[in-house]
Amino acid sequence: MTRWIVQVPRRLYPEFAHLSPGGRRAVHDALALLAADPQSPASTTEPLQAVELRRITTQPTTDTGVTITILYRVHEPQGQSPGRVEIIFILVGP
């Protein structure tokens, strides 16, 4: 069982709704990867102070060929509570 919860804020729901079916599948696969290990070697850190922001980029989608970049923040587990992966923003582009 994973010790991580992926949280997608409601403000991003319209962004996900506008993705193609292949785009939604790519995001699903990336979020599943983050739920298993949010500090995966497939992700990179962003140079900010006081908070760790990370990003991960999907493979090109099968239907449109675009890649999707997900910016997120990692909240470490506290005691018995699982850690959280807080999705900050998504960017869709070639």
Coordinates of C-alpha atoms in Angstrom, one line a residue:
M1 CA 0.0 0.0 0.0
T2 CA 1.3 3.5 -0.9
R3 CA 1.9 6.1 1.8
W4 CA 1.0 8.9 -0.6
I5 CA -2.3 10.6 -1.6
V6 CA -2.5 12.6 -4.8
Q7 CA -4.7 15.7 -4.4
V8 CA -6.0 17.5 -7.5
P9 CA -7.7 20.8 -6.7
R10 CA -11.1 21.5 -8.1
R11 CA -9.8 24.6 -10.0
L12 CA -7.8 22.2 -12.3
Y13 CA -10.9 20.0 -13.2
P14 CA -11.7 22.1 -16.3
E15 CA -8.0 21.7 -17.4
F16 CA -8.3 17.9 -17.2
A17 CA -11.7 18.0 -18.9
H18 CA -10.2 19.7 -22.0
L19 CA -7.6 17.0 -22.4
S20 CA -7.9 14.4 -25.2
P21 CA -8.6 10.8 -24.1
G22 CA -4.9 10.0 -24.7
G23 CA -4.0 13.1 -22.6
R24 CA -6.2 11.9 -19.7
R25 CA -4.6 8.5 -19.9
A26 CA -1.1 10.0 -19.9
V27 CA -2.0 12.2 -16.8
H28 CA -3.5 9.1 -15.1
D29 CA -0.3 7.2 -15.6
A30 CA 1.8 10.0 -14.4
L31 CA -0.3 10.5 -11.2
A32 CA -0.2 6.7 -10.6
L33 CA 3.6 7.0 -10.7
L34 CA 3.6 9.9 -8.3
A35 CA 1.3 8.0 -5.9
A36 CA 3.9 5.2 -5.8
D37 CA 7.0 7.6 -5.5
P38 CA 6.5 11.4 -5.7
Q39 CA 10.3 11.9 -5.8
S40 CA 10.7 9.5 -8.7
P41 CA 13.8 9.8 -10.9
A42 CA 11.4 10.6 -13.8
S43 CA 10.6 13.9 -12.0
T44 CA 12.8 17.0 -11.4
T45 CA 13.0 19.6 -8.7
E46 CA 12.3 23.3 -9.4
P47 CA 14.8 25.7 -7.9
L48 CA 12.8 27.5 -5.2
Q49 CA 13.6 28.3 -1.6
A50 CA 11.5 27.2 1.4
V51 CA 9.4 24.7 -0.5
E52 CA 10.1 21.7 -2.8
L53 CA 8.3 21.9 -6.0
R54 CA 8.7 19.1 -8.5
R55 CA 7.6 18.5 -12.1
I56 CA 7.1 15.5 -14.2
T57 CA 6.4 15.3 -17.9
T58 CA 4.4 12.6 -19.6
Q59 CA 5.3 10.7 -22.7
P60 CA 3.7 12.1 -25.9
T61 CA 0.0 11.2 -25.9
T62 CA -1.0 8.4 -28.2
D63 CA -3.7 10.4 -30.0
T64 CA -2.4 14.0 -30.4
G65 CA 1.3 13.6 -29.6
V66 CA 1.5 16.4 -27.0
T67 CA 3.3 16.2 -23.7
I68 CA 1.8 17.3 -20.4
T69 CA 3.9 18.8 -17.6
I70 CA 2.6 18.5 -14.1
L71 CA 3.9 20.8 -11.4
Y72 CA 3.4 19.5 -7.9
R73 CA 4.5 19.9 -4.2
V74 CA 5.4 17.0 -1.9
H75 CA 4.2 17.0 1.7
E76 CA 6.0 14.3 3.7
P77 CA 4.1 11.7 5.7
Q78 CA 3.4 12.8 9.3
G79 CA 3.1 10.0 11.9
Q80 CA 0.4 7.6 10.7
S81 CA -0.9 10.0 8.1
P82 CA 0.1 9.4 4.5
G83 CA 2.1 11.9 2.6
R84 CA 0.4 14.2 0.1
V85 CA 1.2 15.0 -3.5
E86 CA -0.4 18.4 -4.2
I87 CA -1.0 19.1 -7.9
I88 CA -0.3 22.8 -8.5
F89 CA -0.6 23.2 -12.3
I90 CA -0.6 21.4 -15.6
L91 CA 0.8 22.6 -18.8
V92 CA -0.2 21.0 -22.2
G93 CA 1.9 21.5 -25.2
P94 CA 4.0 20.1 -28.0

